Structures are given as C-alpha cells and as structure tokens.
XYZ file of C-alpha atoms in Angstrom:
433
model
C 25.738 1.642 -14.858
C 23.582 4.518 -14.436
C 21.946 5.971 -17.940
C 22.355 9.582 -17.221
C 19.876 11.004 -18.916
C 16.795 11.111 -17.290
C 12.996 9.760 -17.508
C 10.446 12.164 -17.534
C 7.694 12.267 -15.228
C 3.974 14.189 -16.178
C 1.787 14.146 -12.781
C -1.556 14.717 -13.249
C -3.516 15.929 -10.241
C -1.655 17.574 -6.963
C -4.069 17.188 -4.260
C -3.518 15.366 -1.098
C -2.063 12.332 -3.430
C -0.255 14.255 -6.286
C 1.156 16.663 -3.679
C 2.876 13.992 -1.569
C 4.271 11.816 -4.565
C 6.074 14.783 -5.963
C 7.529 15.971 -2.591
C 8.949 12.366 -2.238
C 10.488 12.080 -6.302
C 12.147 15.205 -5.099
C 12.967 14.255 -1.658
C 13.990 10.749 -2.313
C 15.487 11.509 -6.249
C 18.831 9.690 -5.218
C 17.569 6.982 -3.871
C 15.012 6.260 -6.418
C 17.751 7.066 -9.150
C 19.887 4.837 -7.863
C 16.838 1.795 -7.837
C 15.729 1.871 -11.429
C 19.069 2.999 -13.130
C 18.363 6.507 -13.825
C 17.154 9.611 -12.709
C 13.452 10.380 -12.828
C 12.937 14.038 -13.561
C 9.069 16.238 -12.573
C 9.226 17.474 -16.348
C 4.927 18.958 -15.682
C 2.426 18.951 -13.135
C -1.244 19.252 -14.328
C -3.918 21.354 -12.271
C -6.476 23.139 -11.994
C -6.291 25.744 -10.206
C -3.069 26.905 -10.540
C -2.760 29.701 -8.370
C -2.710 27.492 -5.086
C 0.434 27.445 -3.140
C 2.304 23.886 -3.731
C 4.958 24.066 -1.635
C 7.954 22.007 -3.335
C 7.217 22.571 -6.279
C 9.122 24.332 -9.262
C 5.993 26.775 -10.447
C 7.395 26.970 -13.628
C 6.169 23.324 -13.949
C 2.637 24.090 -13.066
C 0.054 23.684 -15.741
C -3.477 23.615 -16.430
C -2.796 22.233 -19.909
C -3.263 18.799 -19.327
C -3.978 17.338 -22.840
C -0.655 19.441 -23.972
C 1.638 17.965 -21.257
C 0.909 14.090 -22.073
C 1.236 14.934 -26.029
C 4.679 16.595 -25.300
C 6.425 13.204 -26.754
C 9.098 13.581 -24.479
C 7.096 12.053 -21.734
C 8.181 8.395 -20.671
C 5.466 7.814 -17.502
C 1.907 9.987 -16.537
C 0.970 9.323 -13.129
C -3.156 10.223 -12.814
C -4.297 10.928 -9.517
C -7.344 13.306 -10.993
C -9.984 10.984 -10.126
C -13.259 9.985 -11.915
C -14.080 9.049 -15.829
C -12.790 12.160 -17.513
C -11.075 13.704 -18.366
C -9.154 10.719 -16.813
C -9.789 8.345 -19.131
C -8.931 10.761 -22.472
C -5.746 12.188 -20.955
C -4.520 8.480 -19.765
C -5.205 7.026 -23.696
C -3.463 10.108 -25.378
C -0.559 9.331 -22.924
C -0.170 6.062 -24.537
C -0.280 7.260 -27.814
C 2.382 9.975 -27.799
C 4.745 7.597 -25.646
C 3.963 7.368 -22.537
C 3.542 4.510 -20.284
C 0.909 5.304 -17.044
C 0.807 4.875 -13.109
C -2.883 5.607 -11.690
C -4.598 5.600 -8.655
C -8.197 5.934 -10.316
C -10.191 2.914 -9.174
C -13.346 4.513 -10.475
C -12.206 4.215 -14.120
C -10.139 0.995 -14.089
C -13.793 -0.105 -12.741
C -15.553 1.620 -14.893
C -13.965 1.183 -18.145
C -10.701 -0.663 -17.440
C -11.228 -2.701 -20.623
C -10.519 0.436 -22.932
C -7.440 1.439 -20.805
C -6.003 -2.249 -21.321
C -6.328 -2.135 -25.073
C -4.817 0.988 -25.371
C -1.810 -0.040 -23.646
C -1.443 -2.945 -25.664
C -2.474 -1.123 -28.949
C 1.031 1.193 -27.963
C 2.987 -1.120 -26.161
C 3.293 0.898 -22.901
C 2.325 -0.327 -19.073
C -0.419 0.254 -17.014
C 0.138 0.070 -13.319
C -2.427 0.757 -10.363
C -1.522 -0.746 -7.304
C -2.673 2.742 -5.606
C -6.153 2.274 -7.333
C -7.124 -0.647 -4.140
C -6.113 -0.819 -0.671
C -3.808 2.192 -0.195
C -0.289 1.106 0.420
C -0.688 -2.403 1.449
C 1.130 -4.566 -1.825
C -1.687 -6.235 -3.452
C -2.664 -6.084 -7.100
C 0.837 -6.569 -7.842
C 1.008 -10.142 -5.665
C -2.342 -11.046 -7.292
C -0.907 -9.625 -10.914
C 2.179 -11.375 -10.507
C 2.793 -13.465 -7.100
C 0.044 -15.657 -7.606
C -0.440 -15.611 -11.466
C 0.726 -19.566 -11.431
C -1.760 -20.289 -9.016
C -6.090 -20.360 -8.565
C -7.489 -17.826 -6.844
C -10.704 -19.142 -5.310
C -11.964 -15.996 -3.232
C -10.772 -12.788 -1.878
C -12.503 -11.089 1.078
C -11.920 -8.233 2.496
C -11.740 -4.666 4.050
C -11.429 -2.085 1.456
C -12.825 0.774 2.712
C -11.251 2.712 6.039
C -13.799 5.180 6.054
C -16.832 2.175 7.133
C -14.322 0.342 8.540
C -14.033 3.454 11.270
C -17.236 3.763 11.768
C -18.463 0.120 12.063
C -15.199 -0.462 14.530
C -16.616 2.562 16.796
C -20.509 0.794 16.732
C -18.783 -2.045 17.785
C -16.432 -0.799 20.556
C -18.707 1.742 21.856
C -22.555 1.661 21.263
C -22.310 4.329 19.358
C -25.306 4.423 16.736
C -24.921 4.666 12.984
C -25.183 8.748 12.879
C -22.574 9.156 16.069
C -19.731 7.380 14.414
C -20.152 8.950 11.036
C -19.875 12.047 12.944
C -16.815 10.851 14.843
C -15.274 9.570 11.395
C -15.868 13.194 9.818
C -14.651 15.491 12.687
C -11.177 12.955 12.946
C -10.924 13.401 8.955
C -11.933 9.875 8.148
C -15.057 10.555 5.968
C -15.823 13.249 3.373
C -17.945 16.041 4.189
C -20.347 13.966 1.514
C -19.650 10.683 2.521
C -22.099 8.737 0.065
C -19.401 6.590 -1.412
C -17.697 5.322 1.346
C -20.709 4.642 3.116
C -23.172 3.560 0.225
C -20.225 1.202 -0.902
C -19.520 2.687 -4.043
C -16.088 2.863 -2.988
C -15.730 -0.523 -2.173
C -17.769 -1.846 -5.008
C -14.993 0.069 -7.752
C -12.180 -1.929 -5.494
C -14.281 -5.625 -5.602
C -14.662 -5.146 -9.561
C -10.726 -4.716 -9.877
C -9.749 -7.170 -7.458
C -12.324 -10.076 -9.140
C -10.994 -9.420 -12.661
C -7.575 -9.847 -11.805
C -8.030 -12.496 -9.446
C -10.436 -14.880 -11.611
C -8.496 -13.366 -15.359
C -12.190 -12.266 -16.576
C -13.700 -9.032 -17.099
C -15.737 -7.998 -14.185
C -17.084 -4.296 -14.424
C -18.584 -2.280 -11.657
C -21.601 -2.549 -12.437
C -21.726 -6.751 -12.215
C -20.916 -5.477 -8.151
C -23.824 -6.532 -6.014
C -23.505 -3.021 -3.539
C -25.069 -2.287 -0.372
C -24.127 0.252 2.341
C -24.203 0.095 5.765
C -26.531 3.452 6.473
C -29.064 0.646 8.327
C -26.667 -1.463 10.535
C -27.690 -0.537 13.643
C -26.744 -0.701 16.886
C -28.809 -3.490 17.738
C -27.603 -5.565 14.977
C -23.887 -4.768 16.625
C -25.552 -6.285 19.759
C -26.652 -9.213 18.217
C -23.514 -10.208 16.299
C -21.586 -9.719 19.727
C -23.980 -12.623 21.139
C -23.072 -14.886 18.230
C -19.428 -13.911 18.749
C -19.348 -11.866 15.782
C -18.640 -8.630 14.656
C -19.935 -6.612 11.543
C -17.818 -5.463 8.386
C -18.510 -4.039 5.614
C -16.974 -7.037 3.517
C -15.796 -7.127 -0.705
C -15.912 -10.486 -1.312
C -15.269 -12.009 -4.732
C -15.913 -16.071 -5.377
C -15.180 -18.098 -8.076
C -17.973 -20.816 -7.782
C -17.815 -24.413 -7.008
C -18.155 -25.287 -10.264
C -15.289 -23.091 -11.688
C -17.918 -21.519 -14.398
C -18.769 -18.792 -12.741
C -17.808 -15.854 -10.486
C -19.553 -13.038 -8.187
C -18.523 -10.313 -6.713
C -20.448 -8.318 -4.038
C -20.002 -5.352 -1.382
C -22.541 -5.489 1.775
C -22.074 -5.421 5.599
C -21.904 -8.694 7.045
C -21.261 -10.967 10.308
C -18.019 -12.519 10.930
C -16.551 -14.379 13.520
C -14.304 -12.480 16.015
C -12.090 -16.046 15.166
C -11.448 -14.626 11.490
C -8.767 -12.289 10.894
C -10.477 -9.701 9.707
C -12.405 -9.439 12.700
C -9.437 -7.585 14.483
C -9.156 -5.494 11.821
C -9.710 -1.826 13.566
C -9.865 2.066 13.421
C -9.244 2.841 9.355
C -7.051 -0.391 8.624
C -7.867 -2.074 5.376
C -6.760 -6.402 5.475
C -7.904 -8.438 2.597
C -7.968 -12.598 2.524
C -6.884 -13.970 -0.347
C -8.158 -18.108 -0.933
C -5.508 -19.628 -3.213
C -5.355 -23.251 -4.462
C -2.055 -24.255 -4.021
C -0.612 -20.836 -1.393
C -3.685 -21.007 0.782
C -4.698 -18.511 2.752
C -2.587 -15.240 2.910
C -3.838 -12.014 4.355
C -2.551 -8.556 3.644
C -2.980 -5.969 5.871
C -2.120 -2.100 5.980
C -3.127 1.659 5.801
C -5.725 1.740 3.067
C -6.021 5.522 2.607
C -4.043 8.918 2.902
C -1.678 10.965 1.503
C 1.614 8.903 2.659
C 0.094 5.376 2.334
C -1.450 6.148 -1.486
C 1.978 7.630 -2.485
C 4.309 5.069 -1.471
C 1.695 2.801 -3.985
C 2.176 4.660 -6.945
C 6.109 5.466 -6.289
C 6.332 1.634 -6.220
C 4.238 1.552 -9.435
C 7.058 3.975 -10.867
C 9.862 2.173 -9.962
C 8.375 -0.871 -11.879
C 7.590 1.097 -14.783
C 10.375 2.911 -15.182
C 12.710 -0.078 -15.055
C 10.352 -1.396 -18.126
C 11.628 1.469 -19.953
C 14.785 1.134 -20.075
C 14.663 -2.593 -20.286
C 12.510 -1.940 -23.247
C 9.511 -4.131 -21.728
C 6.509 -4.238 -20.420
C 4.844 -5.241 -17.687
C 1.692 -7.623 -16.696
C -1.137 -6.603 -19.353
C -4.981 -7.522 -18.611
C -5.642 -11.176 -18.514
C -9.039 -11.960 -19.395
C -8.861 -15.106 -20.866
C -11.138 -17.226 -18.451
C -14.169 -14.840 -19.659
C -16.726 -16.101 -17.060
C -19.453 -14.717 -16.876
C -20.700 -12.899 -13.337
C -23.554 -14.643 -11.801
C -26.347 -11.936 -10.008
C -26.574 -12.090 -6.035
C -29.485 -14.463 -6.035
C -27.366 -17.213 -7.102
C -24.635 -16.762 -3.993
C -25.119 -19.099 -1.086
C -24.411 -17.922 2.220
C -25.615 -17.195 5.489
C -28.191 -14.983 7.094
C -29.100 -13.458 10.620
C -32.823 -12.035 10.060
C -34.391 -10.196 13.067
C -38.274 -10.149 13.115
C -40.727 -7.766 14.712
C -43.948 -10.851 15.531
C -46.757 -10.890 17.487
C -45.943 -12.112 21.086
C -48.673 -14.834 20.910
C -48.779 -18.458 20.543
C -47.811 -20.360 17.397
C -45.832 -17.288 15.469
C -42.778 -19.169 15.486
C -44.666 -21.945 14.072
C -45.666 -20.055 11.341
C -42.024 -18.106 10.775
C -40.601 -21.580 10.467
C -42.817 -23.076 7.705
C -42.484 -20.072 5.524
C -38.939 -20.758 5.845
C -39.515 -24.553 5.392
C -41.422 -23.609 2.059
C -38.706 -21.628 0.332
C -35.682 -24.508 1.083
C -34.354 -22.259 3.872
C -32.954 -24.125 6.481
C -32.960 -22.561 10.249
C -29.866 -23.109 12.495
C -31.016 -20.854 15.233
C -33.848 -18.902 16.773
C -34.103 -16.547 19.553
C -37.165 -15.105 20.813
C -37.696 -12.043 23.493
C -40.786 -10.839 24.910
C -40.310 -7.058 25.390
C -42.355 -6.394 28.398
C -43.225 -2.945 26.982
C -47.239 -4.078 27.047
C -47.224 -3.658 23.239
C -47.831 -7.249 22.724
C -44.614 -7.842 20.353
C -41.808 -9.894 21.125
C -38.251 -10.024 18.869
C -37.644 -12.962 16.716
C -33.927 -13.705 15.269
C -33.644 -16.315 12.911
C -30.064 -17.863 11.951
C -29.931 -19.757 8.875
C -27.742 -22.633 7.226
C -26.459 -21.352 4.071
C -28.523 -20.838 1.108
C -28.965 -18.795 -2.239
C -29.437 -15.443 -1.881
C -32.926 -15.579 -4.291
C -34.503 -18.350 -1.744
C -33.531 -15.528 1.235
C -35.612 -12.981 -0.720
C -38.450 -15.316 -1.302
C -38.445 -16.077 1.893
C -38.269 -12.456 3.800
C -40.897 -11.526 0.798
C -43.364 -14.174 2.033
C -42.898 -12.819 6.006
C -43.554 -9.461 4.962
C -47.294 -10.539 4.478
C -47.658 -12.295 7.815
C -49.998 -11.038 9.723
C -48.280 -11.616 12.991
C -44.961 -10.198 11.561
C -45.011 -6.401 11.956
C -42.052 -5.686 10.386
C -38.447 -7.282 9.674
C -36.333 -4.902 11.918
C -32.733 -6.201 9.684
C -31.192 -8.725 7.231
C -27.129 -9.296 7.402
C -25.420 -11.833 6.189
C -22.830 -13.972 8.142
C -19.479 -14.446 6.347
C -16.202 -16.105 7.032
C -16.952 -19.177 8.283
C-alpha cells in the first residue's frame, strides 16, 4: 500500500544538474511514487540567484535561504548539487541533524573531507548516497558499495573524466595537437571555458580517491592521489603509442598491492593496448575496470557527464533513500575498517615509454643503457632515428619492463646530466597489460 503522505524533498543547487532532477521528480512523480511507496514532494529549492528563469518550477519554492530550508525539520532527503567544500559541507551536516537523510553529487567534498560527512550520518542515523559524485550515470559506487561488498577488490582502472577523454580520442583519431582538441572540446561544450580541472586531473583525482576508499574499505583522501594532467601529451607521443599498438588515456587507477598491506591510487595519462577495453572507449564516454577476486573482471561503461546522465544518478540515489525512510533503515555507511595506509607513487611498479633527445654519434645508446642498468631498470625495447635535419641528433625511445616508479625517476634524473642527452622529449607510462 501506498503511504499517502508524502516525503519531502530540499534541492540544493539548480544549475544544469539541479534543474534537470527537479523537471524529472515532477515529470516522472507517478512513476517514482509508485517505486518507493509514496509520493516525493519539491517542498524548497536553494539558489543563488533567484531571479533566473527556472522553467518548471513552482517560484514560490525558490530560496536563497539555504541553511533555513535543511533546518525546516520537515525535510526527509537534501539532494546537493552546489559543488565545492562550502557551504556544501555545513549545509549537508545540518541536514543530518534536523532529520534529513542526503543524496549528493559533490565529488570534491566526499574527496576532500568524506570522513566528516560519514560520521555525521552515523552520529544521526540518516544515509548518505553519491552515486552521481563518479562516473555520471553509469551504476557504480553502488555495485562496488553493495554488489561486490562480499568480494576483494584488487584494482579499478579507468576513464573518469569525458572532458580528456574527448580530447585525447581526437589526438588519437586525427593528429590533432594538444591545443586543437581542447579547442574542439570547448566549442562542442565538452570542456569549461577554464578547463584546469579536467585537464590538470583534478577532476579525476577527486573520483580515484572515492573509488579507492570504497573499493579497498580504507580511507583514501584526495590528497594521497598521485595527479598528473595531460597538458604535455603530444602528438608525437600519440604517434608512438600507435606503433606499439597503443593508445593514450588519461587513466584512475587504484591497486591494492601484492602484499595486501597497502594501496595507491594515482591519475596520469598512460599507454594501453588497443586489446584492452578501455582502449575503444571514445568521444566523452567514461568505462571503468573493476579487478575482483572471486567476479573477475567486469567493466562498466556509460555517459560520464551532463545534465540527463548526472540526474538519472541521483534520482536513483533517491529512490534508495527514500525507501530507507519508510522502512526505517539505512543504507551502506563508510567502511573503513582495512585502514591501509596509501603508499606514494615511487613505490608503484609499472611500465614506461621514455623518448630521448641524444647525440646522433657512436656509443650513446651504450651509455643510455648502463644508466638504466645502474638504477635496476630493465629495457624491453629501443628505437633509434636519425633525423636527417643536419643537427646531429637522432630520437631515442626506450621501453621498459616494469619497475618502481622511484627507480624511473632515478633513472630519467641521471640522463638529464648526460652530455649526449639534450633533453628527454616525454615520459608515459604503459598500463593495462
């Protein structure tokens, strides 16, 4: 039966997010009535600028009182889409201390400071749901939450970011330098007018600190993120990967060591082979690989940005939550019990593709190879090319076996003061193997 009086809903934020969530709890009311076992009613919508058009939306609900509409105590669920630390984090506490349980889509904060939300919740006994917070609309945190919770996650890799994911895609389809595609990613409404944290990996980084905490049950924070961007992947280095039969992404990947007593996670463009999965992964499309003990390898792949795709997210986070409510539960809390600690980048092993600007004289490659030889880095492959341009240099590109990170840096370190090498032209690592 069908409790007839209904749940009230606070939204905080109407942008591009906000803005399509409300049109669909009005548009779709029945239906999503009829799937939790009671109407869901728009009782407030915070803003701030409240003399904007919103098109759908009762203006008598309009607010710029944010604090006042979560302490109303008639409130059963706040969805945040603000964005950022605060008032985000304030507004989403008081929530669960007049009542209220929360839906966000803030990956910044649950990054940042996800710790303090998790307490809170517990502290009131409400839920805290943000499936919208990584990877748009494709169902994730919740399998990872929930789906897998019997099982060991060993690693997750993936593509978290449309934004890079557009503009690596074009380098690789067209030749298009670095600059071109960004352009070509801005004018099609892919990137930001600033686009620093898409393409510095701040973006990505928030999403690789959620997605290692719940997938290894320990508290990793965004700042244990190795980042790098991909502002210096050129379009020679998309050249090069096509002759290895690879591609270039700009990767999240999250281990749990060999040893189980450790974990990393990291953001950074890297090589992969056009055999993985991911490689097909095109235009603004977001697909993560998930390594599981006993499930294996599953993949989950989707629209990882928008309006639409973000909304659908945290309507599905509402469903859940409301259904709590009047079952008088709660969902999934954090689960941090592992508490391992995050090892820095120098201890992860991979591989590397390093191309060198040397000398185009006898014996450099000697040389190249016994400063590798002296820092335990083991060479797979080397290519050398005279360039003919009378300059007397010649390109060297050195593939590696895998090894730690720190013996890589020792290593490229120790070239630097070669006098034959004139410069290393790029370092990218080569994943998915």
């Amino acid at each position: 039966m069908m409790r007839t009086r209904p749940l009230k809903v606070a939204l905080l934020g109407c942008g591009v997010v906000g803005s399509e969530v409300a049109r669909i709890m009005t548009t779709h009311a029945d239906d999503l009535a009829a799937r939790i076992g009671a109407p869901v009613e728009l009782a407030g919508v915070a803003v701030r600028r409240p003399s904007k058009v919103r098109e759908g939306i009762d203006p008598a609900l309009i607010t710029t009182d944010a604090t006042a509409l979560v302490k109303r105590g008639d409130i059963d669920v706040a969805i945040e889409v603000i964005g950022g630390i605060e008032p985000a984090r304030t507004l989403i506490t008081t929530a669960f201390e007049h009542g209220a349980s929360v839906v966000s889509a803030n990956k910044a904060l649950l990054a940042e400071d996800g710790a303090t939300l998790y307490a809170a919740a517990e502290q009131h006994g409400r839920d805290l749901y943000f499936e919208a917070a990584v990877a748009g609309a494709i169902p994730l945190i919740r399998p990872l939450r929930e789906s897998l919770a019997g099982d060991k996650v060993n690693r997750v890799l993936g593509i978290v970011n449309g934004t890079t994911n557009f503009i690596l895609d074009r380098m690789d389809s067209s030749g298009a330098g670095y600059s071109e595609a960004l352009d070509e990613a801005t004018a099609l409404g892919y990137a930001e007018a600033d686009p620093t944290a898409d393409v510095e990996g701040f973006d990505a980084a928030a999403k690789a600190a959620i997605l290692a905490g719940i997938a290894f049950h320990t508290r990793v924070r965004l700042d244990d993120v190795h980042r790098e961007g991909l502002t210096e992947v050129t379009a020679a280095d998309m050249a090069s990967a096509r002759r290895m039969g690879c591609t270039v992404k700009l990767l999240a990947i999250c281990e749990r060591a060999a040893d189980g007593q450790s974990v990393t996670a990291r953001v950074h463009p890297a090589m992969i082979p056009l055999s993985h999965p991911l490689a097909s992964v095109r235009e603004a499309y977001n697909a993560v690989f998930v390594e599981a003990e006993a499930a294996g390898r599953l993949m989950f792949y989707g629209p990882g940005a928008g309006g639409s795709p973000t909304a659908s997210a945290v309507l599905g986070d509402l469903v859940a939550v409301c259904r709590n409510k009047l079952a008088e539960a709660t969902g999934p809390g954090e689960s941090a019990y592992t508490q391992l600690p995050v090892s820095p980048m120098g201890d992860v092993v991979t591989r590397y593709h390093i191309s060198l600007d040397v000398a185009d004289k006898p014996g450099v490659l000697a040389q190249v190879a016994t400063v590798f030889a002296e820092h335990g880095v083991s060479i797979d492959t080397v290519r050398q090319q005279g360039r003919h341009d009378g300059g007397g240099e010649a390109s060297l590109v050195v593939v590696t076996h895998r090894a730690p990170d720190a013996a890589l840096s020792g290593t490229v370190e120790a070239l630097r003061k070669l006098d034959t090498v004139r410069g290393v032209a790029s370092i990218m690592r080569v994943e998915g193997e």
